Amino acid sequence: MSAPQVVAAATPFGALREQLIDAAGEFASGADAVAEILAGMVDDVDRALGEELEIFPVCHHSPASGLAMVRRLREKQPSVIYLELCEDLRPLLDELRNCRLPVALQAFASEADGFPAAWAPLSVVAPITEASAEYQAIAYALDTPGVELVLVDRSTDHVFQWTPTEPHEPAQREAQQPAEPAKPAEPAEPAEEAALHGEAVGIGMGDLRPRFAELERHLLHHGKVRHWSEWWDQYVEQPLTGADHDTYRQVMVMIGSLFRRLRRDDGQDRDEDRERYMWTRMREHLAATGTDPERCLYVCGAFHAASRVEQFGLAADAAPYEISQRTQTRWQYGLIPSSHSAIEAQFGLAAGSVSIAAATWSKAVKHGGAKPYALRGAAARRSTGKRTAKALATRPAATGPTGTDPSATGPTGTEPPVPDRLSGYLAGPPRPDALDEAELLGWSVDIVRLARRNGYLASTADAIAVFETAILLAGMRGRNRPTPYDFQDAAVTCIEKDTVPGRRDVRRLCEILLGGDRIGQVGYESLPPLARDVLDRLRPLGLDLERRTVQRALLDLGAQPELKPCSDLLWILRHLLPADAVRPIMGSRELGSRAVQESWDLAIGRSQRALVELGYEGVTVEQVLEQRLRRAVRAPDATAATALRAVEDALRYLGGRRVADELGARAVELLATERTADDAPEVLGRVRRLLTHFRATEPELPRWCQDFATRGYAHYCTLLPAAFADEETGARQVAAMLGFLFSMEGLALSLGCDHAQLEIAVRQSHPATPAKTALLWAARFQLGELTLSQLRSLGAGLLDNPLVVPTVPQYLSGFVQALEPVPTLAPFVVEVMSRAFGQLPDTVLLPWLPKLITALRDHAGELAPLLVREAGRTFPGTLAALDGWVPPWQTAAAAPPLLAAHPAAGGPAAELLAAHPAACDAVAALLGHDTGWRQPDGAGPAGDREVTELLARHPQSAEAIAALLGVVGVVA
């Protein structure tokens, strides 16, 4: 006899084991391997059912498991329930009574201490639905006096400790499951609800699905179904819905054993470690409390019920599993809303499967007579004292410290052997369900009515077709009664057309008809303090913000000044919550100004998860915003622009100077450490706004603003030559640097900076690109190193040189960007562009015209309005005036020198200017004129005789001016 045939014949499953071994030897080619698997499955069932601590196998979100749990709890009434759920989530379970299911238990950590920083934020969710076995166990334990609920699975910290890959790939079997087959694209409406869990890792108790892809394909093919959820509903859910306790347990353990044995071992499976963890925790609790195992119930997934670890069972003599310490990660716990579609997306289930399971649960409860457990809210709990007393009276009396009656289990203290229900279940076909014509007819009529409301041209004939097609599909798939999946396929076949007329297709309409995508809500009492504070502070708006609809809030702050705190809070929430949660329709919040009237679209109830997660970071939204701003400026990738943005946010939303000054000082530090000018445009725009704000609202500039101006001046002077030469630094960044230097020069010089720094930096700059060359010319013009006439000659040289003409658009782009640091160049830029369009032939102009438009759009889009305004002032406003219009630059070129037409008058002033001509020469050169104002050598003063005689008769004024200027003997 081979190894699999060695069996203890005394076990209740000995006969079944022999039958399976014989069948393997007769029908299978590899008899030993198949016999080992089949015999091992029977051994696993025998071992699990023979354990002293009763093991209750479940499948998560399974109506059959929920119904079996209800019946077993009412029959056994255990005093301790061990539940396969993360042990650190236990405090959250008491808050479920204030929620509308489905909701999800969440553990959240914004910072990962002990894990890779890229994993942050860490989030784990455990969805709970009313039809799940775990909720029935939780409701029973929390509402029944004297019952203790113990969570025994590994902590959420260990979930990530045991994660071998990326953090947002579930660390348990969910990560290794095959995904459901692709389905037609769902409409946009349920996509939002499917994302309620975000990127959290999903924890599901009792997941049961093949880990062997070939096995799943085989089951789907021979079961004539499309996806795993449908196979499970037809071959497990429906047969076990009305099964007795022993049959249910044996079948579930057998399925768990089958899936456990037919799987690939990739070396990263931590299921056995989880089982060692749970059995260690249960042993510790039993040893600490002295509870009788007969009064306990261990609720776990069927996969774990077939465990083969050495710590399995209370009688095992293996050493306890050594549990590692948790990391220093600071976990926050709370409840977030969930939905059927979010659960389906989290665990890879077919769309609509959880809704169908909920409908199956409701129907079974209605017709099966089993009264499920449900948590009572705080108000209801105060009015049910009599029922609590009655529950106490009906519970078995406890004798001794263990709380059990030794006579309840016979003289030996053990229950009788479990009968073999598995053989009969496997030998006979499932009991066929009779066709419920009334139910199917109601579905068919309702789906047609719903389809017509959503734009489909459906009629009574379509209802008849859906009815007959559903029956036909069920017969083809080997069942008498059409399932919801058969009905869904029939509706799509008969009603769906080429296009979807509305937002929902027929498949989605069937899901709505069969129960819809139920969305949970966390009650006010179970929200974190921050969320409750937000709802309380927004109460003056008179809106029910816990609703999931979008509500319009109108704030007239002039007529109702008491709403100003609500406005301040809404702007902070706008900054912290998702964009669609709090959306301003009218009104804005700028530095130093606020709107008198505001209009908001509020969907805070729809973004309840984001509000709950916000509560993990602090007690008030102001505290959270302050912490986020501080973290932003202290981040490794923080820049001066980031810090200035944080300063603006602090002034707009928090008010006061304390936080803004701290963030501003950090901006000075970050600016000094930057080695590139990538953020120079943003830095320039933000520091200008801040300086304008402080000059308008404060008696003097903050100290950090003064430091920012002086350090920024020296910093950008140092970087300027390298930025001109660096090919990776764009002209926009160089223009922003020059804009900072020229606009901040007055403030910087008043605080002790040296103008020579800027002059040296400009002279050391040697650009290699046309746009930067134009910027350098503009800078030299601003510093007085180039006159306007010299600049015009440079511009004319660009148009006269045929080798340079193709790059003229880039030069023009540089000139336009030079308007940022030198806005007085606007007339010159208009002149150069006008000359180009007037001088160049079409054969040259048309090829580079697209380049000019592209360059202006990409690099100087915000400066184009300034250029257009200047052009509007330059060109005539009417068509009639255009014929006789002469460009002003041509008039200036044709006109004689201004001072040559008006000779200098004689007298003390003329003699003073003639004796010291340097000042006039400089002004003339700056204005583009020559030095023709001087008199020829030996010539006397030329001017009006009346003026000369007047000054000679009354020399006192001229002598006083001469004495003030330190000139002697000017007037003789």
CSV table of N, CA and C in Angstrom, one decimal, residues 81-168:
chain,number,residue,atom,x,y,z
A,81,ILE,N,-15.0,35.0,20.6
A,81,ILE,CA,-14.9,34.8,19.1
A,81,ILE,C,-13.5,35.3,18.7
A,82,TYR,N,-12.7,34.4,18.1
A,82,TYR,CA,-11.4,34.8,17.5
A,82,TYR,C,-11.7,35.1,16.0
A,83,LEU,N,-11.3,36.3,15.6
A,83,LEU,CA,-11.6,36.7,14.2
A,83,LEU,C,-10.3,37.0,13.4
A,84,GLU,N,-10.3,36.5,12.2
A,84,GLU,CA,-9.1,36.7,11.3
A,84,GLU,C,-9.2,38.1,10.8
A,85,LEU,N,-8.6,39.1,11.5
A,85,LEU,CA,-8.6,40.5,11.2
A,85,LEU,C,-7.4,41.1,11.9
A,86,CYS,N,-6.8,42.1,11.3
A,86,CYS,CA,-5.6,42.7,11.9
A,86,CYS,C,-5.9,43.2,13.3
A,87,GLU,N,-5.1,42.7,14.3
A,87,GLU,CA,-5.4,42.9,15.7
A,87,GLU,C,-5.4,44.3,16.1
A,88,ASP,N,-4.7,45.2,15.4
A,88,ASP,CA,-4.7,46.6,15.9
A,88,ASP,C,-5.9,47.4,15.4
A,89,LEU,N,-6.8,46.7,14.6
A,89,LEU,CA,-8.1,47.4,14.2
A,89,LEU,C,-9.2,47.2,15.2
A,90,ARG,N,-9.0,46.5,16.3
A,90,ARG,CA,-10.0,46.2,17.3
A,90,ARG,C,-10.8,47.4,17.8
A,91,PRO,N,-10.1,48.5,18.2
A,91,PRO,CA,-10.8,49.7,18.7
A,91,PRO,C,-11.8,50.3,17.7
A,92,LEU,N,-11.7,50.0,16.4
A,92,LEU,CA,-12.6,50.6,15.4
A,92,LEU,C,-13.9,49.9,15.4
A,93,LEU,N,-14.0,48.7,15.8
A,93,LEU,CA,-15.2,47.9,15.6
A,93,LEU,C,-16.4,48.5,16.4
A,94,ASP,N,-16.1,49.1,17.6
A,94,ASP,CA,-17.2,49.7,18.3
A,94,ASP,C,-17.8,50.9,17.6
A,95,GLU,N,-17.1,51.5,16.7
A,95,GLU,CA,-17.6,52.6,16.0
A,95,GLU,C,-18.5,52.2,14.8
A,96,LEU,N,-18.6,50.9,14.5
A,96,LEU,CA,-19.4,50.5,13.3
A,96,LEU,C,-20.9,50.7,13.6
A,97,ARG,N,-21.3,50.8,14.8
A,97,ARG,CA,-22.7,50.9,15.1
A,97,ARG,C,-23.2,52.3,14.7
A,98,ASN,N,-22.3,53.3,14.5
A,98,ASN,CA,-22.7,54.6,14.0
A,98,ASN,C,-22.6,54.8,12.5
A,99,CYS,N,-22.4,53.7,11.8
A,99,CYS,CA,-22.2,53.8,10.4
A,99,CYS,C,-23.3,53.1,9.5
A,100,ARG,N,-23.4,53.5,8.3
A,100,ARG,CA,-24.2,52.9,7.3
A,100,ARG,C,-23.3,52.0,6.4
A,101,LEU,N,-23.5,50.7,6.5
A,101,LEU,CA,-22.6,49.8,5.7
A,101,LEU,C,-22.9,49.9,4.2
A,102,PRO,N,-21.9,49.7,3.4
A,102,PRO,CA,-20.6,49.2,3.7
A,102,PRO,C,-19.6,50.3,4.0
A,103,VAL,N,-18.7,50.0,5.0
A,103,VAL,CA,-17.6,50.9,5.4
A,103,VAL,C,-16.4,50.1,5.4
A,104,ALA,N,-15.2,50.7,5.6
A,104,ALA,CA,-14.0,50.0,5.6
A,104,ALA,C,-13.2,50.5,6.8
A,105,LEU,N,-12.6,49.6,7.6
A,105,LEU,CA,-11.7,49.9,8.6
A,105,LEU,C,-10.4,50.3,8.0
A,106,GLN,N,-9.8,51.4,8.5
A,106,GLN,CA,-8.6,51.9,7.8
A,106,GLN,C,-7.5,52.1,8.9
A,107,ALA,N,-6.3,51.7,8.5
A,107,ALA,CA,-5.0,52.1,9.2
A,107,ALA,C,-4.2,52.9,8.3
A,108,PHE,N,-3.8,54.1,8.7
A,108,PHE,CA,-3.1,55.0,7.8
A,108,PHE,C,-1.9,55.6,8.5
A,109,ALA,N,-0.8,55.7,7.7
A,109,ALA,CA,0.4,56.4,8.2
A,109,ALA,C,0.9,57.3,7.1
A,110,SER,N,1.1,58.6,7.4
A,110,SER,CA,1.5,59.5,6.4
A,110,SER,C,3.0,59.4,6.2
A,111,GLU,N,3.8,59.0,7.2
A,111,GLU,CA,5.2,58.8,7.0
A,111,GLU,C,5.6,57.4,7.4
A,112,ALA,N,6.5,56.8,6.6
A,112,ALA,CA,6.9,55.4,6.7
A,112,ALA,C,8.3,55.4,7.5
A,113,ASP,N,8.2,55.0,8.8
A,113,ASP,CA,9.4,54.9,9.6
A,113,ASP,C,9.8,53.4,9.7
A,114,GLY,N,10.8,53.0,9.0
A,114,GLY,CA,11.2,51.6,9.0
A,114,GLY,C,10.8,50.9,7.7
A,115,PHE,N,10.2,51.7,6.7
A,115,PHE,CA,9.9,51.2,5.4
A,115,PHE,C,10.5,52.1,4.4
A,116,PRO,N,10.6,51.7,3.1
A,116,PRO,CA,11.1,52.7,2.1
A,116,PRO,C,10.3,53.9,2.0
A,117,ALA,N,10.9,55.1,1.9
A,117,ALA,CA,10.2,56.3,1.9
A,117,ALA,C,9.3,56.4,0.7
A,118,ALA,N,9.6,55.7,-0.4
A,118,ALA,CA,8.7,55.8,-1.6
A,118,ALA,C,7.4,55.1,-1.3
A,119,TRP,N,7.2,54.3,-0.3
A,119,TRP,CA,6.0,53.6,0.0
A,119,TRP,C,4.9,54.6,0.6
A,120,ALA,N,5.4,55.7,1.3
A,120,ALA,CA,4.5,56.6,2.0
A,120,ALA,C,3.5,57.3,1.0
A,121,PRO,N,2.3,57.5,1.4
A,121,PRO,CA,1.7,57.2,2.7
A,121,PRO,C,1.2,55.7,2.6
A,122,LEU,N,1.2,55.1,3.8
A,122,LEU,CA,0.8,53.7,3.9
A,122,LEU,C,-0.7,53.6,4.3
A,123,SER,N,-1.4,52.8,3.7
A,123,SER,CA,-2.8,52.7,4.0
A,123,SER,C,-3.3,51.2,3.9
A,124,VAL,N,-4.1,50.8,4.8
A,124,VAL,CA,-4.7,49.4,4.8
A,124,VAL,C,-6.2,49.6,5.1
A,125,VAL,N,-7.0,48.9,4.3
A,125,VAL,CA,-8.4,49.0,4.5
A,125,VAL,C,-9.0,47.5,4.6
A,126,ALA,N,-10.0,47.4,5.4
A,126,ALA,CA,-10.7,46.1,5.5
A,126,ALA,C,-12.2,46.4,5.4
A,127,PRO,N,-12.8,46.2,4.2
A,127,PRO,CA,-14.2,46.5,4.0
A,127,PRO,C,-15.1,45.5,4.8
A,128,ILE,N,-16.2,46.1,5.2
A,128,ILE,CA,-17.2,45.3,6.0
A,128,ILE,C,-18.6,45.6,5.3
A,129,THR,N,-19.3,44.5,5.0
A,129,THR,CA,-20.6,44.6,4.4
A,129,THR,C,-21.6,43.8,5.4
A,130,GLU,N,-22.8,44.2,5.2
A,130,GLU,CA,-23.8,43.5,6.1
A,130,GLU,C,-24.0,42.1,5.8
A,131,ALA,N,-23.7,41.6,4.6
A,131,ALA,CA,-23.9,40.2,4.3
A,131,ALA,C,-22.7,39.4,4.6
A,132,SER,N,-21.7,39.9,5.2
A,132,SER,CA,-20.5,39.2,5.4
A,132,SER,C,-20.5,38.5,6.8
A,133,ALA,N,-19.9,37.3,6.8
A,133,ALA,CA,-19.9,36.6,8.1
A,133,ALA,C,-19.1,37.3,9.2
A,134,GLU,N,-18.1,38.1,8.8
A,134,GLU,CA,-17.3,38.8,9.9
A,134,GLU,C,-18.2,39.8,10.5
A,135,TYR,N,-19.1,40.5,9.8
A,135,TYR,CA,-20.0,41.5,10.4
A,135,TYR,C,-20.9,40.9,11.3
A,136,GLN,N,-21.5,39.7,10.9
A,136,GLN,CA,-22.4,39.0,11.8
A,136,GLN,C,-21.7,38.6,13.2
A,137,ALA,N,-20.5,38.2,13.1
A,137,ALA,CA,-19.7,37.8,14.3
A,137,ALA,C,-19.5,39.1,15.1
A,138,ILE,N,-19.1,40.2,14.5
A,138,ILE,CA,-18.8,41.4,15.2
A,138,ILE,C,-20.1,41.9,15.9
A,139,ALA,N,-21.2,41.9,15.1
A,139,ALA,CA,-22.5,42.4,15.7
A,139,ALA,C,-22.9,41.6,16.9
A,140,TYR,N,-22.8,40.3,16.8
A,140,TYR,CA,-23.1,39.4,17.9
A,140,TYR,C,-22.3,39.7,19.1
A,141,ALA,N,-21.0,39.8,18.9
A,141,ALA,CA,-20.1,40.0,20.0
A,141,ALA,C,-20.2,41.3,20.7
A,142,LEU,N,-20.5,42.4,19.9
A,142,LEU,CA,-20.5,43.7,20.5
A,142,LEU,C,-21.9,44.0,21.2
A,143,ASP,N,-22.9,43.3,20.7
A,143,ASP,CA,-24.2,43.6,21.3
A,143,ASP,C,-24.7,42.5,22.3
A,144,THR,N,-23.9,41.5,22.5
A,144,THR,CA,-24.2,40.4,23.4
A,144,THR,C,-23.4,40.6,24.7
A,145,PRO,N,-23.9,40.8,25.8
A,145,PRO,CA,-23.1,41.0,27.1
A,145,PRO,C,-22.3,39.7,27.4
A,146,GLY,N,-21.1,39.9,27.8
A,146,GLY,CA,-20.3,38.8,28.3
A,146,GLY,C,-19.5,38.1,27.1
A,147,VAL,N,-19.6,38.6,25.9
A,147,VAL,CA,-18.9,38.0,24.8
A,147,VAL,C,-17.7,38.9,24.5
A,148,GLU,N,-16.6,38.2,24.3
A,148,GLU,CA,-15.3,38.9,24.0
A,148,GLU,C,-15.0,38.6,22.5
A,149,LEU,N,-14.6,39.7,21.9
A,149,LEU,CA,-14.2,39.6,20.5
A,149,LEU,C,-12.7,39.9,20.4
A,150,VAL,N,-11.9,38.9,19.9
A,150,VAL,CA,-10.5,39.0,19.8
A,150,VAL,C,-10.0,38.9,18.4
A,151,LEU,N,-9.3,39.9,17.9
A,151,LEU,CA,-8.7,39.9,16.5
A,151,LEU,C,-7.3,39.3,16.6
A,152,VAL,N,-7.0,38.3,15.8
A,152,VAL,CA,-5.8,37.5,16.0
A,152,VAL,C,-4.9,37.6,14.8
A,153,ASP,N,-5.3,38.2,13.7
A,153,ASP,CA,-4.4,38.3,12.5
A,153,ASP,C,-3.2,39.3,12.8
A,154,ARG,N,-2.2,39.2,11.9
A,154,ARG,CA,-1.1,40.1,12.1
A,154,ARG,C,-1.5,41.6,12.0
A,155,SER,N,-0.7,42.4,12.6
A,155,SER,CA,-1.0,43.9,12.6
A,155,SER,C,-0.8,44.5,11.2
A,156,THR,N,-1.4,45.7,11.0
A,156,THR,CA,-1.2,46.4,9.8
A,156,THR,C,0.3,46.7,9.5
A,157,ASP,N,1.1,46.9,10.6
A,157,ASP,CA,2.5,47.1,10.4
A,157,ASP,C,3.2,45.9,9.8
A,158,HIS,N,2.7,44.7,10.3
A,158,HIS,CA,3.3,43.4,9.7
A,158,HIS,C,2.9,43.2,8.3
A,159,VAL,N,1.7,43.8,7.9
A,159,VAL,CA,1.3,43.6,6.5
A,159,VAL,C,2.4,44.2,5.6
A,160,PHE,N,3.0,45.3,6.0
A,160,PHE,CA,4.0,45.9,5.1
A,160,PHE,C,5.4,45.3,5.4
A,161,GLN,N,5.6,44.8,6.7
A,161,GLN,CA,6.8,44.1,6.9
A,161,GLN,C,6.9,42.9,6.1
A,162,TRP,N,5.8,42.2,5.8
A,162,TRP,CA,5.9,41.0,5.0
A,162,TRP,C,5.6,41.2,3.5
A,163,THR,N,5.6,42.5,3.1
A,163,THR,CA,5.4,42.8,1.7
A,163,THR,C,6.7,42.6,0.9
A,164,PRO,N,6.8,41.7,0.0
A,164,PRO,CA,8.0,41.6,-0.7
A,164,PRO,C,8.2,42.5,-1.9
A,165,THR,N,7.1,43.1,-2.4
A,165,THR,CA,7.2,44.0,-3.6
A,165,THR,C,6.8,45.4,-3.2
A,166,GLU,N,6.0,45.9,-4.1
A,166,GLU,CA,5.5,47.3,-3.9
A,166,GLU,C,4.5,47.3,-2.8
A,167,PRO,N,4.4,48.5,-2.1
A,167,PRO,CA,3.4,48.5,-1.0
A,167,PRO,C,2.0,48.5,-1.4
A,168,HIS,N,1.6,49.0,-2.5
A,168,HIS,CA,0.2,49.1,-2.9
A,168,HIS,C,-0.2,47.8,-3.7
